[in-house]
JSON list of C-alpha atoms in Angstrom, two decimals:
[
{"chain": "M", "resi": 694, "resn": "UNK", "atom": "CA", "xyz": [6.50, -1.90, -8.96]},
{"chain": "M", "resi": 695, "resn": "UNK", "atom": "CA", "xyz": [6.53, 1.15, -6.71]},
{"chain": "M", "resi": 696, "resn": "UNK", "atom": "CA", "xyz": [10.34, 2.33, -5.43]},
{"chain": "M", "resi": 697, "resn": "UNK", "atom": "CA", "xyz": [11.24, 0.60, -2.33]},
{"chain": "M", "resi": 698, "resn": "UNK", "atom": "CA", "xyz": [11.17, 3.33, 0.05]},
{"chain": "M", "resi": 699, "resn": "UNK", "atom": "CA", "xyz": [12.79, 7.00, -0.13]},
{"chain": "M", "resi": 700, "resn": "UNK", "atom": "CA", "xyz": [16.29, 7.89, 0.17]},
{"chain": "M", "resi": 701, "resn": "UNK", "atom": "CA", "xyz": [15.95, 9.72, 3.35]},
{"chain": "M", "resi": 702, "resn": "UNK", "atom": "CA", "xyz": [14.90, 6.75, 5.44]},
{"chain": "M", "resi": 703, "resn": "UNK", "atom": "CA", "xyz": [17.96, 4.72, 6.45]},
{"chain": "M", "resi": 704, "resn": "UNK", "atom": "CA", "xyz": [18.26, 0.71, 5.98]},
{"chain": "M", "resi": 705, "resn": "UNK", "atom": "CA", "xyz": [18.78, -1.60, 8.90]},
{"chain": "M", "resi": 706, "resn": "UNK", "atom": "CA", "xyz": [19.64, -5.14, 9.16]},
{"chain": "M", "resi": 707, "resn": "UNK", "atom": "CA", "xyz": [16.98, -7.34, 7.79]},
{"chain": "M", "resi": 708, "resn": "UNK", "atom": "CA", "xyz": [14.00, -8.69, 10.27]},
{"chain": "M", "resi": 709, "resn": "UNK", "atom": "CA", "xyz": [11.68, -11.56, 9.69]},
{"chain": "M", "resi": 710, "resn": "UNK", "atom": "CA", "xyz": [8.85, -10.01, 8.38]},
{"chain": "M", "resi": 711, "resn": "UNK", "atom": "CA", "xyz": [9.62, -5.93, 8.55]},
{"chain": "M", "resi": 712, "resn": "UNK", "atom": "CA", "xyz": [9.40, -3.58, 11.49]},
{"chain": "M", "resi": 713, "resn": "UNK", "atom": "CA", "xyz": [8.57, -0.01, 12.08]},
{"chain": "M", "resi": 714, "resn": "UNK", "atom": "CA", "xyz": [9.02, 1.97, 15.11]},
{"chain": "M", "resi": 715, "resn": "UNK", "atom": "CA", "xyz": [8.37, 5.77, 15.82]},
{"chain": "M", "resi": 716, "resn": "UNK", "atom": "CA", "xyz": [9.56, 7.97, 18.65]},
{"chain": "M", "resi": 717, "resn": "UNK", "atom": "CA", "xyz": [9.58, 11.81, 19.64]},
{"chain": "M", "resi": 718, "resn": "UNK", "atom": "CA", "xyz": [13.17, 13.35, 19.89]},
{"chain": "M", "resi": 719, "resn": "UNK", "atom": "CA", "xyz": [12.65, 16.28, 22.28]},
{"chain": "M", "resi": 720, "resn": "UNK", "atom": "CA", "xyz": [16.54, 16.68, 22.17]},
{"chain": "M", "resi": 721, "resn": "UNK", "atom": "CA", "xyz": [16.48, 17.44, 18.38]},
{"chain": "M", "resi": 722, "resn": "UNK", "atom": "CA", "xyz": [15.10, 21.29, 17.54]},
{"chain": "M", "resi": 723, "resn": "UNK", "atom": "CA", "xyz": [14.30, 22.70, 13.72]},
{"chain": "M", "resi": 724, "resn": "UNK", "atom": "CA", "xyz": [16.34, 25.89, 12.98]},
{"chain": "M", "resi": 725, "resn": "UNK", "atom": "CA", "xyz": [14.80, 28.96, 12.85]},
{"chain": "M", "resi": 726, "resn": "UNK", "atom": "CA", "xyz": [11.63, 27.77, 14.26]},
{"chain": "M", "resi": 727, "resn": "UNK", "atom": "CA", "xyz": [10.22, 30.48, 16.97]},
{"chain": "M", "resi": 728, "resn": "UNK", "atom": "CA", "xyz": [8.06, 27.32, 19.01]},
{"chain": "M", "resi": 729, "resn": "UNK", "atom": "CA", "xyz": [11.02, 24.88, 18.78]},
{"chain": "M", "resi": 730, "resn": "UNK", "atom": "CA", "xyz": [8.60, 21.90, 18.51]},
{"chain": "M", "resi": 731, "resn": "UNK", "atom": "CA", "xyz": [10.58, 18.02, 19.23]},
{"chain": "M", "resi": 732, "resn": "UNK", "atom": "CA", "xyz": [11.30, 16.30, 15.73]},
{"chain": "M", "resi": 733, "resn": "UNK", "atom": "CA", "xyz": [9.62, 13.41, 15.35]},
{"chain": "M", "resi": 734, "resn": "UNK", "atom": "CA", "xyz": [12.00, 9.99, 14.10]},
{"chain": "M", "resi": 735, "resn": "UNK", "atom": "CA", "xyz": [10.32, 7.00, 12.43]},
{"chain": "M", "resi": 736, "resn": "UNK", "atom": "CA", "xyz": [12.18, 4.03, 11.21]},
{"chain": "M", "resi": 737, "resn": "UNK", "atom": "CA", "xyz": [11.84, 1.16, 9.23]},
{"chain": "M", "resi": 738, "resn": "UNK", "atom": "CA", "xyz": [13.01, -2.26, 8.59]},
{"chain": "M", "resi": 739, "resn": "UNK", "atom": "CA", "xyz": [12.25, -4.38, 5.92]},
{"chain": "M", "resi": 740, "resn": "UNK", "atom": "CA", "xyz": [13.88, -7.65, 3.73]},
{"chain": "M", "resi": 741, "resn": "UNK", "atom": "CA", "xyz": [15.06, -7.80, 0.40]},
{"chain": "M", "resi": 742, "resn": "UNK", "atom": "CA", "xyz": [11.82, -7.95, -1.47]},
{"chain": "M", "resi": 743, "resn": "UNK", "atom": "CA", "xyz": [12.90, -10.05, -4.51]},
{"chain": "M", "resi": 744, "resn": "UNK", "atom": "CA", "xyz": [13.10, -13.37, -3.02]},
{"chain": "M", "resi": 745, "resn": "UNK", "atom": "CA", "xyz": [9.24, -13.16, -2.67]},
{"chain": "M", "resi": 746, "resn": "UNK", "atom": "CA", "xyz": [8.15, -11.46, -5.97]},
{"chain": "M", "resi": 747, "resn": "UNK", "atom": "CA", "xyz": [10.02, -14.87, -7.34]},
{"chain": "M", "resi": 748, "resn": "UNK", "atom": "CA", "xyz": [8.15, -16.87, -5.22]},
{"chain": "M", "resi": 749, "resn": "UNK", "atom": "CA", "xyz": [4.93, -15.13, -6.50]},
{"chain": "M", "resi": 750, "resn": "UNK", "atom": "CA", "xyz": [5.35, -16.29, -10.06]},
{"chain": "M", "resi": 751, "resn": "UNK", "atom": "CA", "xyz": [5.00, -20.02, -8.17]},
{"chain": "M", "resi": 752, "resn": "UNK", "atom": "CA", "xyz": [1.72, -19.35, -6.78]},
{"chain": "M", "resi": 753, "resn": "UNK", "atom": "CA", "xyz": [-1.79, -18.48, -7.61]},
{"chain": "M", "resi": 754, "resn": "UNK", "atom": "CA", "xyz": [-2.43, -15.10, -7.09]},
{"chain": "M", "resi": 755, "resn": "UNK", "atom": "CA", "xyz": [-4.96, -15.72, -4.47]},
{"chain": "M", "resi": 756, "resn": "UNK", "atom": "CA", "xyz": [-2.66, -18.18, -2.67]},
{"chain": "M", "resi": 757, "resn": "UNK", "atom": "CA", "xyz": [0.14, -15.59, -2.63]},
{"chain": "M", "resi": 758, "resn": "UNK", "atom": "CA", "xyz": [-1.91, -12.85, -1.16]},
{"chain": "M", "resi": 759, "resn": "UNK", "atom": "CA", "xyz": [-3.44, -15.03, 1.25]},
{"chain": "M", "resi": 760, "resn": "UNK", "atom": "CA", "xyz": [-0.18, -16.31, 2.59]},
{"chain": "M", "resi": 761, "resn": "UNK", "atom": "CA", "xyz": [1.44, -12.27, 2.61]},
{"chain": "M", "resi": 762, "resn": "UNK", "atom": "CA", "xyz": [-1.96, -12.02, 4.77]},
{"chain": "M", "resi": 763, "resn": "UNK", "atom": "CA", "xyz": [-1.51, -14.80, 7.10]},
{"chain": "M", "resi": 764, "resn": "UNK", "atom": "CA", "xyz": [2.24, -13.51, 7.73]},
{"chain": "M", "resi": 765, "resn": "UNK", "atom": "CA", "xyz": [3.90, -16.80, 5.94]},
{"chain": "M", "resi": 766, "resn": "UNK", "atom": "CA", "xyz": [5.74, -14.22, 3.24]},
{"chain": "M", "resi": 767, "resn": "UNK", "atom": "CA", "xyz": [7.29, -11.00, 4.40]},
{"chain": "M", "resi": 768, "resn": "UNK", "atom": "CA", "xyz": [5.20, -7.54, 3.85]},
{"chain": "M", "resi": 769, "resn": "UNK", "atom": "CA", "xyz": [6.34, -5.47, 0.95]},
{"chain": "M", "resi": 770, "resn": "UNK", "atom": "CA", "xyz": [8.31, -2.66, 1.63]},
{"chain": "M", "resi": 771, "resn": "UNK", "atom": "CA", "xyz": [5.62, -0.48, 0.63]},
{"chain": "M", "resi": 772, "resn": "UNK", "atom": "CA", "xyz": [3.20, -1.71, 2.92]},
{"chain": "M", "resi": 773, "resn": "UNK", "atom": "CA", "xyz": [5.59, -1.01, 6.03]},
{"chain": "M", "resi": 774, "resn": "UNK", "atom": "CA", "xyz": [6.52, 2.35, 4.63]},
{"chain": "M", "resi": 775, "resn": "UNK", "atom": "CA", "xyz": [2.60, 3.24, 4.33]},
{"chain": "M", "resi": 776, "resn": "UNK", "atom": "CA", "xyz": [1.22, 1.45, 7.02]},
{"chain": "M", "resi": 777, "resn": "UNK", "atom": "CA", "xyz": [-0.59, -0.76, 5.04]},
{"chain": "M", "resi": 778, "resn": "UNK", "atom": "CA", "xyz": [-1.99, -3.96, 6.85]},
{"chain": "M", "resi": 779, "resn": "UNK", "atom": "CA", "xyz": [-3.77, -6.94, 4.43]},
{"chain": "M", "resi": 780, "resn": "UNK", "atom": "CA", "xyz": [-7.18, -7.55, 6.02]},
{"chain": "M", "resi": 781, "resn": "UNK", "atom": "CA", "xyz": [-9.32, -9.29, 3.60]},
{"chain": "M", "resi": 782, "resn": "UNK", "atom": "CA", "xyz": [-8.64, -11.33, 0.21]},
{"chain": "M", "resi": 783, "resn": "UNK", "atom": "CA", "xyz": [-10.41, -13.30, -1.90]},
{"chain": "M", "resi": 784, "resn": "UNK", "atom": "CA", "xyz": [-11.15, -13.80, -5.30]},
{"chain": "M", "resi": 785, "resn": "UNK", "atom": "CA", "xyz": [-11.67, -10.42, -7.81]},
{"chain": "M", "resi": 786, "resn": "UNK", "atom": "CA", "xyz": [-11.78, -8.81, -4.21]},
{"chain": "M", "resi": 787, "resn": "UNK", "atom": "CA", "xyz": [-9.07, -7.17, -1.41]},
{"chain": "M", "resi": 788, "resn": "UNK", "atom": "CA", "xyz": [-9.38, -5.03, 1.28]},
{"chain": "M", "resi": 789, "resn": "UNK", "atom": "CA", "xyz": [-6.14, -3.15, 2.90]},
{"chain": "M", "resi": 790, "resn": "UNK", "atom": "CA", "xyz": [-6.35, -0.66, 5.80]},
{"chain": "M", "resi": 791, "resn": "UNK", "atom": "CA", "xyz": [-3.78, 1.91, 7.03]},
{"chain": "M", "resi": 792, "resn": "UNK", "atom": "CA", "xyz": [-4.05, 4.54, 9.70]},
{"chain": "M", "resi": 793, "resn": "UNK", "atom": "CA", "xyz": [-3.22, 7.84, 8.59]},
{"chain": "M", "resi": 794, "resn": "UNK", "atom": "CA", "xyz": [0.20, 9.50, 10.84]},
{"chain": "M", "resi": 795, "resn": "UNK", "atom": "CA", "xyz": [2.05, 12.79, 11.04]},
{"chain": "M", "resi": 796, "resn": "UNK", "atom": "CA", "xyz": [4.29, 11.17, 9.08]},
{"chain": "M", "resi": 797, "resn": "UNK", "atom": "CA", "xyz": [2.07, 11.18, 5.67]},
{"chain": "M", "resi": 798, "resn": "UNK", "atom": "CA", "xyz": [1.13, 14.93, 6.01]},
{"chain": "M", "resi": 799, "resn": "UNK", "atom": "CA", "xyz": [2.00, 17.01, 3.44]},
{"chain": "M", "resi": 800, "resn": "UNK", "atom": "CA", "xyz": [3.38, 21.24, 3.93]},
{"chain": "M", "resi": 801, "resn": "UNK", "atom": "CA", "xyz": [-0.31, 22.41, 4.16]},
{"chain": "M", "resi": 802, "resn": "UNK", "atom": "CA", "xyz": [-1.27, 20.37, 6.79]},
{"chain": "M", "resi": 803, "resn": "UNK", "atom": "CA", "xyz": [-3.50, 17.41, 5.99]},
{"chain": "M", "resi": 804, "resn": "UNK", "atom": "CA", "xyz": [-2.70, 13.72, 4.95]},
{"chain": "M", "resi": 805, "resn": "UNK", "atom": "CA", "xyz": [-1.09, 13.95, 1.53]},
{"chain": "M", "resi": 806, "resn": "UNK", "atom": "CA", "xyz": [-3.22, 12.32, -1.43]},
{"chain": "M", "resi": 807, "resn": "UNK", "atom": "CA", "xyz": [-0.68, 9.82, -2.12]},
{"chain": "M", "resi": 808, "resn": "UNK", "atom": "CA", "xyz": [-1.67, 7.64, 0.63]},
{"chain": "M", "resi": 809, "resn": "UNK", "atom": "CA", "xyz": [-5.25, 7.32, -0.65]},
{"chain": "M", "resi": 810, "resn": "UNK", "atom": "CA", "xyz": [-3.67, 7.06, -3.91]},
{"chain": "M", "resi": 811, "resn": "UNK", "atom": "CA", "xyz": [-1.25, 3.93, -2.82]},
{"chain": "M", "resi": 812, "resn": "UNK", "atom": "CA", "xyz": [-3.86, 2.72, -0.92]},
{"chain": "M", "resi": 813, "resn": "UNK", "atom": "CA", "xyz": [-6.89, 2.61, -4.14]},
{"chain": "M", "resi": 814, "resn": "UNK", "atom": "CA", "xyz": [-3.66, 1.04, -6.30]},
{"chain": "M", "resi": 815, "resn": "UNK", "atom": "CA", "xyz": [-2.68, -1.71, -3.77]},
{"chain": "M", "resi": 816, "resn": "UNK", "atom": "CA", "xyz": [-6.19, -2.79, -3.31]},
{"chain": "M", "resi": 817, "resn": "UNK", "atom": "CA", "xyz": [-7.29, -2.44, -7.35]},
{"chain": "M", "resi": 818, "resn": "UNK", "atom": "CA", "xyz": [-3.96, -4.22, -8.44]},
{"chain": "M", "resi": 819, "resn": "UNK", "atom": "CA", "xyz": [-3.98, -6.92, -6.00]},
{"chain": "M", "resi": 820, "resn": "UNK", "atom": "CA", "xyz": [-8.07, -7.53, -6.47]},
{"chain": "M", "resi": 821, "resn": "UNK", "atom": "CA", "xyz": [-6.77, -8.71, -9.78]},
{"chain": "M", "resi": 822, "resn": "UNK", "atom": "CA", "xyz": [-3.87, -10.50, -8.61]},
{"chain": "M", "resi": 823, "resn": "UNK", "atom": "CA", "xyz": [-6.28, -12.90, -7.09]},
{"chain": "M", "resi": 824, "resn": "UNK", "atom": "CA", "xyz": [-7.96, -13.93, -10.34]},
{"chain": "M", "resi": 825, "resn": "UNK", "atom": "CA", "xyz": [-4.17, -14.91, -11.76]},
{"chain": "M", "resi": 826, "resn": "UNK", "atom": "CA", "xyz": [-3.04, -18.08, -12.07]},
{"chain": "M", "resi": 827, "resn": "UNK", "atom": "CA", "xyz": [0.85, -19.31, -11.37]},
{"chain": "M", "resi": 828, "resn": "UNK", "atom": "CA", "xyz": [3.40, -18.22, -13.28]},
{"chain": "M", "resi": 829, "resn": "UNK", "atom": "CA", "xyz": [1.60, -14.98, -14.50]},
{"chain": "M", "resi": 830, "resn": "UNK", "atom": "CA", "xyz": [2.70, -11.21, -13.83]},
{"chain": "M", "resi": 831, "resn": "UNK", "atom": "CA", "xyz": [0.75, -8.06, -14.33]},
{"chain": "M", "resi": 832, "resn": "UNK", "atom": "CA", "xyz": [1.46, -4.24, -13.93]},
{"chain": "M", "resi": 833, "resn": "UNK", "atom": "CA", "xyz": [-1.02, -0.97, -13.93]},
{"chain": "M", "resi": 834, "resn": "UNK", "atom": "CA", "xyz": [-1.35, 0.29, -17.22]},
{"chain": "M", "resi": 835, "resn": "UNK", "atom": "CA", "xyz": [-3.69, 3.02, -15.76]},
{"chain": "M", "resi": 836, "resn": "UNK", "atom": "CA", "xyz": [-4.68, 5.15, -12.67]},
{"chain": "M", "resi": 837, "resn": "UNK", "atom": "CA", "xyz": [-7.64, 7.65, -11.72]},
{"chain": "M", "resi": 838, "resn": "UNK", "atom": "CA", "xyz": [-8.21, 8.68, -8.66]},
{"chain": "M", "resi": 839, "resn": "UNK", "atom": "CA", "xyz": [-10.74, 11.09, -7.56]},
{"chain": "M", "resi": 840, "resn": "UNK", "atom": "CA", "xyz": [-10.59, 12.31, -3.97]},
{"chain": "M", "resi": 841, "resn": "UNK", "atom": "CA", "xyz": [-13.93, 13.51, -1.82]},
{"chain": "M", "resi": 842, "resn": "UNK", "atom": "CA", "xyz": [-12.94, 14.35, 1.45]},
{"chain": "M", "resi": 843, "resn": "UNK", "atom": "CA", "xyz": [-9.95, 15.41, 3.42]},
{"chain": "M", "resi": 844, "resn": "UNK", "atom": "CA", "xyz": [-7.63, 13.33, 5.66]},
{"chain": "M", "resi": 845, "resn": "UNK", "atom": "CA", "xyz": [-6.55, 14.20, 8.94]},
{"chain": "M", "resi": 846, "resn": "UNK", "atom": "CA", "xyz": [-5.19, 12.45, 12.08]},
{"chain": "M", "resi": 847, "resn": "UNK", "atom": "CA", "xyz": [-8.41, 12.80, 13.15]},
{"chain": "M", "resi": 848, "resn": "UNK", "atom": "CA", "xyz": [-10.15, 10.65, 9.93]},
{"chain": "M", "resi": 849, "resn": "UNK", "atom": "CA", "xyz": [-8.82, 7.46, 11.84]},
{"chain": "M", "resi": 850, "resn": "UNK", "atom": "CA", "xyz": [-8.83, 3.99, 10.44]},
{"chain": "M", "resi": 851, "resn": "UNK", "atom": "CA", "xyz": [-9.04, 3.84, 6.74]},
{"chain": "M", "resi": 852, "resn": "UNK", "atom": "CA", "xyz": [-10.04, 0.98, 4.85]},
{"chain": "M", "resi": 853, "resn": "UNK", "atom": "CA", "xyz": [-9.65, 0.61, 0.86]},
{"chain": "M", "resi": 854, "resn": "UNK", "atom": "CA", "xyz": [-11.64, -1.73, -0.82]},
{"chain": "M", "resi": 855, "resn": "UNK", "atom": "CA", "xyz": [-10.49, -3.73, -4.54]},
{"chain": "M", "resi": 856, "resn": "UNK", "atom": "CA", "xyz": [-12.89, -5.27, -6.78]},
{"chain": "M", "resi": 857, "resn": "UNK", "atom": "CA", "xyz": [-12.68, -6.57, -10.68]},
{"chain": "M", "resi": 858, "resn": "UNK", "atom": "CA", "xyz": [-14.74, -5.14, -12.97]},
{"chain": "M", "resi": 859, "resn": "UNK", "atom": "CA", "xyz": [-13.24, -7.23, -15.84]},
{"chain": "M", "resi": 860, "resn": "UNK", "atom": "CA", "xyz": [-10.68, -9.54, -16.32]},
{"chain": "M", "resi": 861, "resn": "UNK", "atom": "CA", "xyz": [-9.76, -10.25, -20.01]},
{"chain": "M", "resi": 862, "resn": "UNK", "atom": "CA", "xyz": [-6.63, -12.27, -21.40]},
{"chain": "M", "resi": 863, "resn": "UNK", "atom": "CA", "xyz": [-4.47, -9.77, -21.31]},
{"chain": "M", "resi": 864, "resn": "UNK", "atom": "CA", "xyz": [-6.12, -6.59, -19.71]},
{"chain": "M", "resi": 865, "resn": "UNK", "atom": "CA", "xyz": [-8.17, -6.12, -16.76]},
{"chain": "M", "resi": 866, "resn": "UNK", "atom": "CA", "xyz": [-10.00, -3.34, -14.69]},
{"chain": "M", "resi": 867, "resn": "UNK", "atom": "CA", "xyz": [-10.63, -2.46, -11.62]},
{"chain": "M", "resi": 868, "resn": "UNK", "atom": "CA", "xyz": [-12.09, -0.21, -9.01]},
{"chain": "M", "resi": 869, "resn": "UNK", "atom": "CA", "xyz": [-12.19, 0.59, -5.62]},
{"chain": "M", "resi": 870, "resn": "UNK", "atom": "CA", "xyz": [-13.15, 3.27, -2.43]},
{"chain": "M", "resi": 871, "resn": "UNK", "atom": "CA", "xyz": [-11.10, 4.33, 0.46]},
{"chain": "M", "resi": 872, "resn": "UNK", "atom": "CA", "xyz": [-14.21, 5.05, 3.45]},
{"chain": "M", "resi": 873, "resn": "UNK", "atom": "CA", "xyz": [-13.35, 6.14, 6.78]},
{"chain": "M", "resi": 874, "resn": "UNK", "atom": "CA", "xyz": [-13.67, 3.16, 9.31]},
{"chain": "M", "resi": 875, "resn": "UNK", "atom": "CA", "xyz": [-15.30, 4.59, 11.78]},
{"chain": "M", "resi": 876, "resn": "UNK", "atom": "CA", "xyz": [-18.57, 5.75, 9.66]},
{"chain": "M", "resi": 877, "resn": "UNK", "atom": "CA", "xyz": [-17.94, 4.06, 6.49]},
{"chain": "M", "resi": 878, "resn": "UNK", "atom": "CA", "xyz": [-17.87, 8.08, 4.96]},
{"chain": "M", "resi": 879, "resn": "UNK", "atom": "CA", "xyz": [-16.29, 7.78, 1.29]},
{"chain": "M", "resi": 880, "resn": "UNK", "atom": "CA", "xyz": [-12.96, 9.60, 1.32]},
{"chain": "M", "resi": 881, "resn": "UNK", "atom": "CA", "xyz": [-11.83, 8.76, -2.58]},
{"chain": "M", "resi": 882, "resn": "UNK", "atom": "CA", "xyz": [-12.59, 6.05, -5.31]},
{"chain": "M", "resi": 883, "resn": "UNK", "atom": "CA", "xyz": [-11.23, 5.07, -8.00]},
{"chain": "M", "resi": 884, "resn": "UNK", "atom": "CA", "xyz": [-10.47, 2.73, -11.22]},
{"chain": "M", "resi": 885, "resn": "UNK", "atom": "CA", "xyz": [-7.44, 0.99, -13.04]},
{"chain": "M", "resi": 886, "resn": "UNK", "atom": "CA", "xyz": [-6.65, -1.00, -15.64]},
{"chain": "M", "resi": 887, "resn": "UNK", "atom": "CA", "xyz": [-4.06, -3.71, -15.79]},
{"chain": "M", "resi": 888, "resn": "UNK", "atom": "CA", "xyz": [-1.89, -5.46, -18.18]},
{"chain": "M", "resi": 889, "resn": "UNK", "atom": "CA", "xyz": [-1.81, -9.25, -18.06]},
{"chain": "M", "resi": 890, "resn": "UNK", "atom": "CA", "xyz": [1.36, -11.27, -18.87]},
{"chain": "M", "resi": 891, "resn": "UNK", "atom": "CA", "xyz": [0.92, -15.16, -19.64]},
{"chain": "M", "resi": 892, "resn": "UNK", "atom": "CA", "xyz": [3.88, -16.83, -18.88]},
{"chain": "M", "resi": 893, "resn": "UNK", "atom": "CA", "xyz": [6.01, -14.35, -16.72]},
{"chain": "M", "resi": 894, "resn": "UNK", "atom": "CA", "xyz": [6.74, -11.99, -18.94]},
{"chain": "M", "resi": 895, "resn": "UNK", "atom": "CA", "xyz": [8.20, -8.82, -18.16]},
{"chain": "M", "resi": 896, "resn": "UNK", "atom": "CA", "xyz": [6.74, -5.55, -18.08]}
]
């Protein structure tokens, strides 16, 4: 599983199904910086996530995903963190989208990799998830990731795309592409493989 959100972002009292909110701060200024710009203030609320990774193990892996789509089962913490949004699922195949922000540049001043990164491994992962019956767990043995074009405020909508390649008893692969909405240009692809666990075993 990927850590719940960083240390720097505070927690608030749980919501239904998770919130985020941003908002400008003209009132707050960086030190020793000459053009003084407003500091920026996103925050975000989420539930405890274990309640519904227990009620995955009770569900087909396509059922689960389809109900975190339809809103029936909170978002993961990682989603709302991201900006991640579920927009298509079905079997050996997911697509997630996610709007790139100021908040996941990096110091040099484009959208830091890790967003295309999360994105490729939330789509991948969860394209096999859907080929899992009840009562089975999995976890990414594996992750490439090979980045084409820059991201920028300006890319706009991005949509990631899982498929299976193969899905064996106990390992499975994947790939997928992150394209930019708007003209469907490929901004990274990549491939993973998975461990399968029969029976809910542990990872």
């Amino acid at each position: 599983m990927l850590p719940i959100l960083p240390s720097c972002v505070k927690e608030l009292e749980p919501v239904s199904l998770g919130r985020v909110t941003d908002r400008d701060r003209a009132a707050d200024r960086l030190p020793g910086v000459d053009a003084q710009p407003a500091r920026r203030e996103r925050t975000v609320a989420w539930v405890d996530p274990l309640p519904a990774a227990e009620k995955a193990l009770t569900m087909s892996g396509l059922d689960y995903l389809r109900a975190l789509q339809r809103g029936e089962l909170p978002a993961a913490p990682i989603a709302l963190t991201m900006g991640m949004t579920i927009e298509e699922v079905e079997e050996a195949r997911v697509v997630f989208a996610a709007e790139p922000g100021e908040h996941h540049y990096n110091p040099i001043g484009t959208v830091h990799g890790g967003l295309l990164a999360t994105l490729l491994d939330s789509v991948m992962a969860c394209s096999v998830h859907t080929t899992l019956p009840a009562g089975t767990r999995y976890t990414t043995l594996e992750l490439k990731v090979n980045y084409v074009r820059p991201v920028t405020l300006g890319t706009g909508r991005i949509v990631a795309e899982g498929r299976v390649l193969h899905r064996g008893s106990t390992v499975a692969t994947a790939e997928g592409r992150a394209t930019r909405a708007a003209d469907g240009a490929l901004l990274a692809h990549g491939t993973t493989t998975c461990l399968v666990m029969a029976g809910g075993g542990r990872a």
